[in-house]
Amino acid sequence: MVAARILRALAKKPDLVLGLATGSTPIKVYERMVRAHRNGIDFSRVRTFNLDEYLGLPADHPQSYRYFMRKHLFDGVNVPDDNIHFPPTDGSDLTKRCGEFEQKIRDCGGIDIQLLGIGRNGHIGFNEPTSSLASRTRIKTLTERTLEDNARFYGPDETQPEVAVTMGIATILDARSILLQSFGTAKANAVHAAIEGPISSFWPASALQYHANTTFYVDEESAARLTMREYYRRVQRAEADSEARGLM
Ligand code: F6R
């Protein structure tokens, strides 16, 4: 569904601006995009901005998000290298260069579609609990919980970075549309807090309630704690019906 939405948007706008996430959640979407390219879909005018990257990992490090994106998407589609952007994580004057990253997004006309996953603690990007809801791209220290969740990717001799650069919550909220996916029981509390909880920096994804065009794509396990599940199902059916009748 998410890949289909991206591909529909691409058909309408060949120079689509995509905000991209890493982690296990979006892998299937990237697989479908790669398959679409093999079947002739052109990505040569697409511009991409990734949400986050670890500080201090070189691009060819298997745990870096640049490596992840090459492996799962960029090696399989024809987005030109010059159109691919990551938050700055090496060299000097990161604060200034984070500002330039934000400016680059604006120069491209803003992000059309932002893909998101969600952390068990409700983080989006690496905006950990208590991140300012007005935050912009910046350096962020990861919480113990996030470090624990990602420790599985590191060998016993590898040092896991504890600091990253991430788009801010306000950066994410600037996107024209946001598609958040969540799978599995471990995310059920975070999904509940994001959708039905009060807006709070303690659950960063709850800031999405401020966004006029966000869709959550969740499986039964991640949806388990939603109190209005039946209503959301009816909304989904009604929207599908309106779409089929050409009303949307
Ligand atoms: C990744 C990112 C994170 C992940 C989140 C969920 O670029 O920004 O917010 O989306 O940690 O990770 P997974 O998908 O591995 O459960």
Short mmCIF file of N, CA, C and O in Angstrom, two decimals, residues 10 55 58 61 89 158 173 177 188 209 232:
data_model
loop_
_atom_site.label_atom_id
_atom_site.label_comp_id
_atom_site.label_asym_id
_atom_site.label_seq_id
_atom_site.Cartn_x
_atom_site.Cartn_y
_atom_site.Cartn_z
N LEU A 10 4.78 9.27 -7.84
CA LEU A 10 5.88 9.40 -8.80
C LEU A 10 5.35 9.52 -10.23
O LEU A 10 5.90 10.27 -11.04
N LEU A 55 26.64 9.41 13.94
CA LEU A 55 27.83 10.25 13.95
C LEU A 55 29.05 9.33 14.03
O LEU A 55 29.07 8.41 14.86
N PRO A 58 31.75 5.77 8.94
CA PRO A 58 31.96 6.10 7.53
C PRO A 58 30.85 5.51 6.65
O PRO A 58 30.18 4.55 7.06
N HIS A 61 30.61 1.78 6.20
CA HIS A 61 30.44 0.91 7.38
C HIS A 61 29.09 0.19 7.27
O HIS A 61 28.06 0.84 7.04
N THR A 89 27.32 14.15 8.92
CA THR A 89 27.82 13.48 10.13
C THR A 89 29.33 13.43 10.20
O THR A 89 29.88 12.85 11.13
N GLU A 158 32.38 -4.63 17.91
CA GLU A 158 32.08 -3.36 17.24
C GLU A 158 31.56 -2.33 18.24
O GLU A 158 30.82 -2.67 19.16
N LEU A 173 7.47 17.54 10.24
CA LEU A 173 6.10 18.06 10.11
C LEU A 173 5.93 18.96 8.88
O LEU A 173 4.82 19.22 8.44
N SER A 177 3.10 15.07 2.95
CA SER A 177 2.36 13.92 3.49
C SER A 177 3.34 13.00 4.21
O SER A 177 4.53 12.95 3.86
N ALA A 188 3.20 -1.44 20.17
CA ALA A 188 1.78 -1.15 20.44
C ALA A 188 1.60 0.06 21.38
O ALA A 188 0.70 0.89 21.16
N GLN A 209 0.00 14.37 15.33
CA GLN A 209 -1.40 14.81 15.43
C GLN A 209 -1.57 16.23 14.90
O GLN A 209 -2.67 16.65 14.55
N TYR A 232 -11.52 3.07 13.27
CA TYR A 232 -10.49 3.25 12.24
C TYR A 232 -10.74 2.31 11.06
O TYR A 232 -10.52 2.66 9.91
#
